[in-house]
XYZ file of N, CA, C and O in Angstrom:
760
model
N 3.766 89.245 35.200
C 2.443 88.937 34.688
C 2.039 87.551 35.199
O 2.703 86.566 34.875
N 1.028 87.458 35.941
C 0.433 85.766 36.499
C 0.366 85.281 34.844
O 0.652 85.786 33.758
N -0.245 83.867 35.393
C -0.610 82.924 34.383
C -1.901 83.116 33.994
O -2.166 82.702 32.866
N -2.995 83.757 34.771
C -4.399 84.001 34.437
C -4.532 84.962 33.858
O -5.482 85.065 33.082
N -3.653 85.964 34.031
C -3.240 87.812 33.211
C -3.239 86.856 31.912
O -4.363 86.653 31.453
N -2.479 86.416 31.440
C -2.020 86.168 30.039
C -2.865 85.093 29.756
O -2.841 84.932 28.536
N -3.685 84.184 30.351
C -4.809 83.409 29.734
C -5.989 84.213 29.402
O -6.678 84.207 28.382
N -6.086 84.974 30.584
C -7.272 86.270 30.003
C -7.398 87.185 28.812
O -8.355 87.534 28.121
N -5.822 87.515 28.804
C -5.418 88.277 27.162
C -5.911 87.498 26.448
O -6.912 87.770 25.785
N -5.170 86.060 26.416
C -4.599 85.316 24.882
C -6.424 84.930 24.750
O -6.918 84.972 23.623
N -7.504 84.494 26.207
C -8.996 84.292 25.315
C -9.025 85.429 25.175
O -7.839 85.622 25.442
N -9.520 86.691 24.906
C -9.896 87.890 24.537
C -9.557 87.788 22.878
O -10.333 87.719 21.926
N -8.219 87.806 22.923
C -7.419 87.926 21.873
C -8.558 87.056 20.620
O -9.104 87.476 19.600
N -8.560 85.660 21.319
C -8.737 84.596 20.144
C -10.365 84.817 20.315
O -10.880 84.111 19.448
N -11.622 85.650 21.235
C -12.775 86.020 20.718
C -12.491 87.030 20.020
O -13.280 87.087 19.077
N -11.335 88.340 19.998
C -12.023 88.845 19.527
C -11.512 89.056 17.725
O -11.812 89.910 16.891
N -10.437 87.573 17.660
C -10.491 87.124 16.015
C -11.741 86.137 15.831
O -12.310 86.252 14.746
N -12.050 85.569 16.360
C -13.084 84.379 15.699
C -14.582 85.920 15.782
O -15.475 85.643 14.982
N -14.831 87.134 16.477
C -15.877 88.055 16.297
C -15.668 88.337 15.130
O -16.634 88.238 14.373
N -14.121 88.862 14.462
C -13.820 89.821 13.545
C -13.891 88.651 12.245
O -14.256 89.173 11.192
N -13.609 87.204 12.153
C -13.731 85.937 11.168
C -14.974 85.824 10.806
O -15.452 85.629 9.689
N -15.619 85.998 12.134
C -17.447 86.116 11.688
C -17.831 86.655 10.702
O -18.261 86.223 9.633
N -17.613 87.924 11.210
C -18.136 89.316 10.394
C -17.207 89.008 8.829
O -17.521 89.618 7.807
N -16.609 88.479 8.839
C -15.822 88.613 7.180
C -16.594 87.035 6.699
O -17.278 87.416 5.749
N -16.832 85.624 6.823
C -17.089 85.137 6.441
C -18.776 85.349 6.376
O -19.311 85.246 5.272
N -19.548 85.627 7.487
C -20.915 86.090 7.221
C -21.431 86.604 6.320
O -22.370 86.382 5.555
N -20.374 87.670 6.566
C -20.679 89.311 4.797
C -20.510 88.100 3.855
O -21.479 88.157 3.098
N -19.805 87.108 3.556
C -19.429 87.027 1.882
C -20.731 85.580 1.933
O -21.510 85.662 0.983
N -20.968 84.527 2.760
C -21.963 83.781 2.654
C -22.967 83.863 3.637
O -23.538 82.807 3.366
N -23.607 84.334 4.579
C -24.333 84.538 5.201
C -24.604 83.950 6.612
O -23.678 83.512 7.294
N -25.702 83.950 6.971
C -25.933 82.916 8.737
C -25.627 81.304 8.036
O -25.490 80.533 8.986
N -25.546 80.893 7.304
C -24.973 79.294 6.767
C -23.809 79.193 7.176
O -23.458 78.116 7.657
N -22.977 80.187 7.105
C -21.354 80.153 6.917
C -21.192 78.866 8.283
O -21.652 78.651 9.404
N -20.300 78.302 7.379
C -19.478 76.553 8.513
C -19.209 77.348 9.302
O -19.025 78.510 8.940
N -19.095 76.963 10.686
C -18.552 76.845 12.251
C -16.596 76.778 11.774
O -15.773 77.546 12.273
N -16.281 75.768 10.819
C -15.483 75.368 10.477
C -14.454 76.585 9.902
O -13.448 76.954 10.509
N -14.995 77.225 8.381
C -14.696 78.343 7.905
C -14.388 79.374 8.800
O -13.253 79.734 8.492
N -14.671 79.843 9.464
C -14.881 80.964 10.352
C -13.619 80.816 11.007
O -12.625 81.500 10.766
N -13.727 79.604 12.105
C -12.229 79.354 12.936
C -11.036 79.370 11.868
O -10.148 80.199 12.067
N -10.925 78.468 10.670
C -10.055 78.575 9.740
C -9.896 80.336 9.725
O -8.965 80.787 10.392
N -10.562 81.068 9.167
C -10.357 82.672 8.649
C -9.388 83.090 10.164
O -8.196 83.353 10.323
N -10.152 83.028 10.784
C -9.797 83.440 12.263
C -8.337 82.497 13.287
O -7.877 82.784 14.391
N -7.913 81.179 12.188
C -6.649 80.944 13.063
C -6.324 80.540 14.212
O -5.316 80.728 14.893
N -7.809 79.628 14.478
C -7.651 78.964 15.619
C -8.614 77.247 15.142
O -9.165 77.333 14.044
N -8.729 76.384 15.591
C -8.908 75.092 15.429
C -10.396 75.747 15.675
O -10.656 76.881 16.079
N -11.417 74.541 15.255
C -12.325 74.628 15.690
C -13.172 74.457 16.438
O -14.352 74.806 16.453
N -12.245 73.603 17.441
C -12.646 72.757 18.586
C -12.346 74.716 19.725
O -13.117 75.148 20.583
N -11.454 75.174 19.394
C -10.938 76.553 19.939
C -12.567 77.533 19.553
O -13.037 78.257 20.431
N -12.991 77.455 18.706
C -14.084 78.645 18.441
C -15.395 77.650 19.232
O -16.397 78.274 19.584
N -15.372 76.875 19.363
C -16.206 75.731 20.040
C -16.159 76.005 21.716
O -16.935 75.734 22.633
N -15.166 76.518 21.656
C -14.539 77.137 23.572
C -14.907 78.611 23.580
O -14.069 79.304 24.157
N -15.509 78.985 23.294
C -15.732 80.575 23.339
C -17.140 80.369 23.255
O -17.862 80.605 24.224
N -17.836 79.712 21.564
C -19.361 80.082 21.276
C -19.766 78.758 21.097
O -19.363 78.037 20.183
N -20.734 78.364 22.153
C -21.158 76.624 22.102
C -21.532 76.540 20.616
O -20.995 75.567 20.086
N -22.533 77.499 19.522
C -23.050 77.185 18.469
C -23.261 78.105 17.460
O -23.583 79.118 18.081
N -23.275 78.338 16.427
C -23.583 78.871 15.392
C -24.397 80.379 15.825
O -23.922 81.472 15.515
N -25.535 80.239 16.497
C -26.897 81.236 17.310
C -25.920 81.772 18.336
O -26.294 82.869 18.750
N -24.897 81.392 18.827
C -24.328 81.980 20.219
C -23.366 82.762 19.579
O -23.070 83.897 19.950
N -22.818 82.121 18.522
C -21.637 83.207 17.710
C -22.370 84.722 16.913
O -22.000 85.890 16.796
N -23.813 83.777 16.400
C -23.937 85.315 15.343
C -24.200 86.273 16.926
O -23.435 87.229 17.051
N -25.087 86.073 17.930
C -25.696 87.058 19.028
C -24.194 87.655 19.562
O -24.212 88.867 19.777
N -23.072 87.063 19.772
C -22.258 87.892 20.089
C -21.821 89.023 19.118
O -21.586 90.218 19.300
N -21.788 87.972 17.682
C -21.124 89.394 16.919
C -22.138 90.591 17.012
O -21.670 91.710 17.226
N -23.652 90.415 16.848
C -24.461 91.466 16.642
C -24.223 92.132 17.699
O -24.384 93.335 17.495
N -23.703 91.721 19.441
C -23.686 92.193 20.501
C -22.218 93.273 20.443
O -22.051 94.342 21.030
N -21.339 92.580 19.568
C -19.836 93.552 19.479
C -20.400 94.939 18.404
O -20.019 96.105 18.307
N -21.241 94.313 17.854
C -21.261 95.392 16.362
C -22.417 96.903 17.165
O -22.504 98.078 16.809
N -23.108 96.164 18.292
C -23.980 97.385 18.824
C -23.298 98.177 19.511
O -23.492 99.387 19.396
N -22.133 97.564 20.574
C -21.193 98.378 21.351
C -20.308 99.056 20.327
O -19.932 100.203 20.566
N -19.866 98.326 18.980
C -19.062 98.857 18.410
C -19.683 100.227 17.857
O -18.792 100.996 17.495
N -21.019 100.748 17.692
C -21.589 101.766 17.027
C -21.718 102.516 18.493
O -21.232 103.642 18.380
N -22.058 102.350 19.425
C -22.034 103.169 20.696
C -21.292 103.739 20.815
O -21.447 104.956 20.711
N -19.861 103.099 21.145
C -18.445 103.616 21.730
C -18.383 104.288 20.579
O -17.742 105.329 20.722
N -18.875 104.083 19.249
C -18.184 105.239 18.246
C -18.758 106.630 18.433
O -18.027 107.620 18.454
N -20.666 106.722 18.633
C -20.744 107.641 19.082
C -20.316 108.202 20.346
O -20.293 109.428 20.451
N -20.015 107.556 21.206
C -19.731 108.076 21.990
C -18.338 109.061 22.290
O -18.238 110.079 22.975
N -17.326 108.320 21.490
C -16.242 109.079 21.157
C -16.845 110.741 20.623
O -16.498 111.802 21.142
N -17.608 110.617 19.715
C -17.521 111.919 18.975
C -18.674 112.799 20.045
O -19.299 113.729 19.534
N -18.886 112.490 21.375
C -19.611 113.486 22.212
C -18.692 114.576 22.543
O -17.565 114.312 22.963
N -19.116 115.858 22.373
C -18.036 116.783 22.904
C -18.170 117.103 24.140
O -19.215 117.681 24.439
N -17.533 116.929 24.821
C -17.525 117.496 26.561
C -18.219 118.724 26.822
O -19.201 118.735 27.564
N -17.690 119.968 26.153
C -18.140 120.944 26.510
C -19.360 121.390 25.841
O -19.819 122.492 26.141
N -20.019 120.552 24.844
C -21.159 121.015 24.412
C -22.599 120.582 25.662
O -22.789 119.373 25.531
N -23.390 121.049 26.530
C -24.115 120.921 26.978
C -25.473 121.507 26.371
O -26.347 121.648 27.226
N -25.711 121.753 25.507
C -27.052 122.239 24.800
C -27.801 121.105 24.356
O -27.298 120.032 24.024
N -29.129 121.403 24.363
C -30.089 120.154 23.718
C -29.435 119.650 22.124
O -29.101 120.331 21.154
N -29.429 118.064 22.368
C -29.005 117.526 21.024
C -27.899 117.269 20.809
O -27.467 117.254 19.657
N -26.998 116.943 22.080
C -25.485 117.129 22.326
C -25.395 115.382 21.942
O -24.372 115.043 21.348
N -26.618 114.079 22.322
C -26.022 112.933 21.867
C -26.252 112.905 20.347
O -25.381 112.614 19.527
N -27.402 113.208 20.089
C -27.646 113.401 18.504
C -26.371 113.907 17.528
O -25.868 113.354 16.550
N -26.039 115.228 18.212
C -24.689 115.530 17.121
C -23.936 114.568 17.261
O -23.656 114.163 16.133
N -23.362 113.864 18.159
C -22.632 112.577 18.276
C -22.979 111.631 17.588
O -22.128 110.966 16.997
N -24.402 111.325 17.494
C -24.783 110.202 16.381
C -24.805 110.832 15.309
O -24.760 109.912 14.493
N -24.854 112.031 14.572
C -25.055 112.255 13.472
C -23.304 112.633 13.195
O -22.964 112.234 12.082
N -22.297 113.230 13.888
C -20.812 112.842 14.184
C -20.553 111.234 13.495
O -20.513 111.048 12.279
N -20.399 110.202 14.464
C -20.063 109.284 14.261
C -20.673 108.539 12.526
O -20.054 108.047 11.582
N -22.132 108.791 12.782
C -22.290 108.179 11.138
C -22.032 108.609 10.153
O -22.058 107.919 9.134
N -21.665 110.027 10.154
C -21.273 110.787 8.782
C -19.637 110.811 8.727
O -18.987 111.771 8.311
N -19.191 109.817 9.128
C -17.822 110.300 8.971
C -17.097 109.528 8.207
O -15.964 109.937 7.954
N -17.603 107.995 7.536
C -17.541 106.907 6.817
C -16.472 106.152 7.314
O -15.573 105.659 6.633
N -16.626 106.072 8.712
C -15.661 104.909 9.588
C -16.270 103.833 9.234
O -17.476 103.603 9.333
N -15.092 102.867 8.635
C -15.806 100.844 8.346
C -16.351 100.518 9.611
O -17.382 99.846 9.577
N -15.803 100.906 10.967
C -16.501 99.957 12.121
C -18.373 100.338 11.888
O -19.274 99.520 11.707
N -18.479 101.997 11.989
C -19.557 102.371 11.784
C -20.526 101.817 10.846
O -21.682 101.404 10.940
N -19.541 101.965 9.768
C -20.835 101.621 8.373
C -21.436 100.380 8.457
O -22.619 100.167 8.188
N -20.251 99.170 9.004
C -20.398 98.036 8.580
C -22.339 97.989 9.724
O -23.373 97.327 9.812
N -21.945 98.694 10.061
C -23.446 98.138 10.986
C -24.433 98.644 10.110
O -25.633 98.448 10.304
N -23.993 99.275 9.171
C -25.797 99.919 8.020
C -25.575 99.097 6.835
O -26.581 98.953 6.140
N -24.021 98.258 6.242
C -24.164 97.789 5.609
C -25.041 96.560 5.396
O -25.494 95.801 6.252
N -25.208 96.521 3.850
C -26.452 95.611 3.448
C -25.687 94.016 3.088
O -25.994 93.352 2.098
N -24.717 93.622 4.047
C -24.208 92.627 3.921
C -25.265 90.779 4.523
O -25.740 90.497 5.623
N -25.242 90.010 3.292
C -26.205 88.814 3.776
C -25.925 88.039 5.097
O -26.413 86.910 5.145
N -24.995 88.602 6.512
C -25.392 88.532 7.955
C -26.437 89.144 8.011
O -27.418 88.402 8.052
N -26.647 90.204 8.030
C -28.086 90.954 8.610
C -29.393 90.373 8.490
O -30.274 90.377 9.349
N -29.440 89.793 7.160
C -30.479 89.021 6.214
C -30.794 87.472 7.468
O -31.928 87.095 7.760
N -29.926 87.036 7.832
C -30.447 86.245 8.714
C -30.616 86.047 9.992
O -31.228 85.111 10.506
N -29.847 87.298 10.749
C -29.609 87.155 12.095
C -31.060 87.220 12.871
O -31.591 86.321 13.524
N -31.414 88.192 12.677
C -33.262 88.191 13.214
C -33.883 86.630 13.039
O -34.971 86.431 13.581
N -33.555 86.050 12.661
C -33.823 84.568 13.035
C -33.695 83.630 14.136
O -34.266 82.572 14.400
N -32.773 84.321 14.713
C -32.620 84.023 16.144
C -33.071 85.021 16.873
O -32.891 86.232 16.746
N -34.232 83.855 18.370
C -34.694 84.786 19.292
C -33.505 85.647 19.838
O -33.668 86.866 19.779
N -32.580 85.276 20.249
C -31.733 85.988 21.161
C -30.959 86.861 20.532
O -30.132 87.381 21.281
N -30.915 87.316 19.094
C -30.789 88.321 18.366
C -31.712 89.285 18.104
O -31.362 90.424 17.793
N -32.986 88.918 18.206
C -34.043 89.894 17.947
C -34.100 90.618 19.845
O -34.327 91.811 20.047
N -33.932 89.947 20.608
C -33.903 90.245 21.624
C -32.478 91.417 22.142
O -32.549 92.212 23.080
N -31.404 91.234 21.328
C -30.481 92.410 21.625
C -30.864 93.408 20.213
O -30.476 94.555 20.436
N -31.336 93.312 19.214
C -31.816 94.217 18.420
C -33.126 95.125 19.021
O -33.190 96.309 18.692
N -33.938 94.671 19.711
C -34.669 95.486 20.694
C -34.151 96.206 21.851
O -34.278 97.417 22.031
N -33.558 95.382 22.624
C -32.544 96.227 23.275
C -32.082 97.675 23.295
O -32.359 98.591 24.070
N -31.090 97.608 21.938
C -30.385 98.425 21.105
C -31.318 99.577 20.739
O -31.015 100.766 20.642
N -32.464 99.026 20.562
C -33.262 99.910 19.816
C -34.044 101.110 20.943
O -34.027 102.333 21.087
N -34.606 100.098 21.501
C -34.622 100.761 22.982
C -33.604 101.684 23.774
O -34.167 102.697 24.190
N -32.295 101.612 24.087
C -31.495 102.341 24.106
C -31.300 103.565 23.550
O -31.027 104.535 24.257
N -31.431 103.655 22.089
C -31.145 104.716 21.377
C -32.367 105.594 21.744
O -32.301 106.782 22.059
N -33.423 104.891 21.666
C -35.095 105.413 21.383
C -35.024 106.553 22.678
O -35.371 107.727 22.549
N -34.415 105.850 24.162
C -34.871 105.984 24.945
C -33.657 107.632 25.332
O -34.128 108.653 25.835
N -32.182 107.494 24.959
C -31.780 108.128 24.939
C -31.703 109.438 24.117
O -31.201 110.426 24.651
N -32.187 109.506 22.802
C -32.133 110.510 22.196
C -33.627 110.816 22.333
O -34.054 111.335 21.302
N -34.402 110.682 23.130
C -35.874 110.876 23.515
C -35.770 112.570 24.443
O -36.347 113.650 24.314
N -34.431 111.879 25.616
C -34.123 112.262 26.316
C -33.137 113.483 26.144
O -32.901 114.391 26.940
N -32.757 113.312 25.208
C -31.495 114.566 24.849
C -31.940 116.115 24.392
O -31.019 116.920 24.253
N -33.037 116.478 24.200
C -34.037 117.200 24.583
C -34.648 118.200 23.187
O -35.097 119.346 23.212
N -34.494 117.435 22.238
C -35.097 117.513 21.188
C -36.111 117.380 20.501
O -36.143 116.171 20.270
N -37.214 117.980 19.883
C -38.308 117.239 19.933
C -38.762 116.270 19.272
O -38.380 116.397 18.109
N -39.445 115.266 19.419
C -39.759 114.235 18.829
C -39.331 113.731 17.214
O -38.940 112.690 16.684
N -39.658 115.141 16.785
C -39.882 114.866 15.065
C -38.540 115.578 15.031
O -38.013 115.174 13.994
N -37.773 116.370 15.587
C -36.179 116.747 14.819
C -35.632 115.238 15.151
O -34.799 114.899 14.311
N -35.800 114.553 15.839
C -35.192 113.027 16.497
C -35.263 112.502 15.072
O -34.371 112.363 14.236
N -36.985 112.165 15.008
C -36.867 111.486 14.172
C -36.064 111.786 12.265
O -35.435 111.061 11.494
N -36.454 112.918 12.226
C -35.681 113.396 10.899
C -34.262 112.910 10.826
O -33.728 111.955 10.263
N -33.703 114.187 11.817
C -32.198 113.647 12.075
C -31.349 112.324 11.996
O -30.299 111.994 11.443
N -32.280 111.724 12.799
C -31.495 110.333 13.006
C -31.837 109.266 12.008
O -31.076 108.320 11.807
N -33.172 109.440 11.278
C -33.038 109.093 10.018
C -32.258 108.979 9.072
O -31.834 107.974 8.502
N -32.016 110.376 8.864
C -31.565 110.992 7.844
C -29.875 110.875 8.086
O -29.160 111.324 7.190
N -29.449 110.473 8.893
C -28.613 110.037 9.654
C -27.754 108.784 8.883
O -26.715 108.574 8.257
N -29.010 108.090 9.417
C -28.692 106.587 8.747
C -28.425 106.378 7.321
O -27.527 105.822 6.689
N -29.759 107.157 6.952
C -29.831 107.125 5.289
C -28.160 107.214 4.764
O -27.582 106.406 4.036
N -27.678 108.305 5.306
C -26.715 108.918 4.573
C -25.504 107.558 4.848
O -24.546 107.247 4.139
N -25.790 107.191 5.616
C -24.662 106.189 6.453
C -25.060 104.653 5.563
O -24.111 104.017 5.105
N -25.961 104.321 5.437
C -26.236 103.312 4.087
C -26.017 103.401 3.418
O -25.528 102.367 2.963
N -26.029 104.686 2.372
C -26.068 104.814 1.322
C -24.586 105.351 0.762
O -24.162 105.475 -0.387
N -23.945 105.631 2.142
C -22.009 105.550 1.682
C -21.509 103.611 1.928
O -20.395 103.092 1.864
N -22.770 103.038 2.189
C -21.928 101.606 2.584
C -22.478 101.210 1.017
O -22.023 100.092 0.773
N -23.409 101.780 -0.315
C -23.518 101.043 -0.985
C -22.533 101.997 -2.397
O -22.509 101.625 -3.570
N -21.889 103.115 -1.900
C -21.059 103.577 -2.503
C -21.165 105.423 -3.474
O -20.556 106.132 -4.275
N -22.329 105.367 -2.674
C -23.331 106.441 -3.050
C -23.141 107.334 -2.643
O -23.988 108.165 -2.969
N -22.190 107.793 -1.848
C -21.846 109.035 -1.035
C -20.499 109.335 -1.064
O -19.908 108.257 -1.127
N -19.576 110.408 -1.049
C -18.323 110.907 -1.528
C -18.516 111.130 -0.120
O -19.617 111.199 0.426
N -16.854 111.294 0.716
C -16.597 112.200 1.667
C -17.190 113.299 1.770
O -17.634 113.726 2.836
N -17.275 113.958 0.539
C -17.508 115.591 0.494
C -18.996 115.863 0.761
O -19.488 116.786 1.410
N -19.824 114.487 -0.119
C -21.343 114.452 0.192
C -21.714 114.173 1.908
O -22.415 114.865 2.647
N -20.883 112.760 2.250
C -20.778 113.177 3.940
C -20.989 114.429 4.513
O -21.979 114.875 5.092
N -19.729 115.009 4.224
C -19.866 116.287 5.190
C -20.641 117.056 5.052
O -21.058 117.624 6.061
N -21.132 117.386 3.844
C -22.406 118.305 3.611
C -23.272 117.754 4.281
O -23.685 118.412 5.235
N -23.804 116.528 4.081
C -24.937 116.081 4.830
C -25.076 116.039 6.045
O -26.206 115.894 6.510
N -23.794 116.174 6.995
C -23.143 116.147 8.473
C -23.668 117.334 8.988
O -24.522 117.407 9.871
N -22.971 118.532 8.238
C -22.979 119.908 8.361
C -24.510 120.108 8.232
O -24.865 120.980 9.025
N -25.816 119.476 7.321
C -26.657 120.162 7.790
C -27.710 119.280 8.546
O -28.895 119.576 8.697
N -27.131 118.231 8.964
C -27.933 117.460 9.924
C -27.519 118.027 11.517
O -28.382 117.894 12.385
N -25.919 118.788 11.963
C -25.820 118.816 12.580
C -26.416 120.281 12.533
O -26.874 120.432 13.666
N -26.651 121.450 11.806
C -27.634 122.296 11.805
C -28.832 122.130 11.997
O -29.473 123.121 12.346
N -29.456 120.982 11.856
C -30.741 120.596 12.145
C -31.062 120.769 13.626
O -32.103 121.216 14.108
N -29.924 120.312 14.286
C -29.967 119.776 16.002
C -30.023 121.538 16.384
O -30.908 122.053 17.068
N -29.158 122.082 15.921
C -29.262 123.554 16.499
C -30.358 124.268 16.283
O -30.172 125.470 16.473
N -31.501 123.957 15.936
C -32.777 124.024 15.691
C -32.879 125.127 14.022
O -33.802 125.853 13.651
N -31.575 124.842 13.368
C -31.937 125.021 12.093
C -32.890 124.609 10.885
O -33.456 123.517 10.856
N -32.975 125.242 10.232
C -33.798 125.059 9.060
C -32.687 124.311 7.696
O -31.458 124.308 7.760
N -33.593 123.675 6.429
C -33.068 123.517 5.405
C -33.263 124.524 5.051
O -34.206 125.297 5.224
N -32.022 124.604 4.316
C -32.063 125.765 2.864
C -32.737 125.857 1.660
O -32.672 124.688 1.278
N -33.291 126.415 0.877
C -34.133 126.324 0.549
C -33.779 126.738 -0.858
O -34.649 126.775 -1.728
């Protein structure tokens, strides 16, 4: 192993505790949370979290930047290969959010990070992004407009409302099972 192999690990390593310190000191006090606190949670000096994110605005835009890939790669995991029919990313997003994975939820949870991050331009700027992305892809997945919008709503809803404790596994899957009936151009039951 060179010396740059294992400097490359060990920074990775120590962003991606001072990302994961974020996200736990943020949730409990918000965009205020010390520079200080954070490196403490996370186990590195602070002059060390100071070497990764010049400032406070550069730390929250990365975490919001890990937490968007982190909801991607989740749907993306749950794409099935062999499904090629219209609505194949949708079941994947409606897959991934109904399944009450913490990486997932934490992105619908109503934790006081969220409450301030849109305060920074360069957060509102990867929250458009993001938004754009999805908009542009499940536009594309060949569904029409308004099952998009239901679905992926209804999607979320369900995916909030297990981050505020409101949803059982069992309510998940029901709601899974007929959102992902939705995509197959099903009806509610009535």
């Amino acid at each position: 192993m060179t010396r740059d192999g294992h400097r490359t690990r060990n920074a990775e390593r120590t962003r991606a505790a001072v990302l994961k310190a974020a996200a736990e000191v943020l949730a409990e006090r918000g965009t205020g949370a010390s520079l200080a606190r954070i490196a403490e949670v996370a186990g590195v000096s602070k002059s060390g979290l100071l070497h990764h994110f010049a400032n406070r605005e550069q730390l929250i835009v990365a975490l919001l930047e890990d937490v968007v890939a982190t909801l991607r790669e989740a749907v993306m995991q749950h794409l099935d290969a062999s499904d090629e029919r219209p609505g194949r990313l949708m079941r994947a997003y409606v897959r991934a959010l109904c399944t009450g994975s913490e990486d997932v939820l934490w992105y619908f949870s109503p934790t006081p990070v969220w409450a301030g991050v849109l305060d920074f331009p360069e957060a509102i700027e990867v929250a458009e992004r993001d938004s754009a992305w999805w908009a542009e892809n499940l536009a594309a997945d060949g569904l029409s407009p308004q099952r998009v919008l239901v679905v992926r709503r209804a999607a979320e809803g369900l995916a909030m409302a297990a981050c505020f404790g409101q949803e059982t596994q069992a309510s998940l899957a029901e709601g899974r099972e007929l959102l992902l009936s939705l995509t197959e151009g099903g009806e509610l039951p009535q």
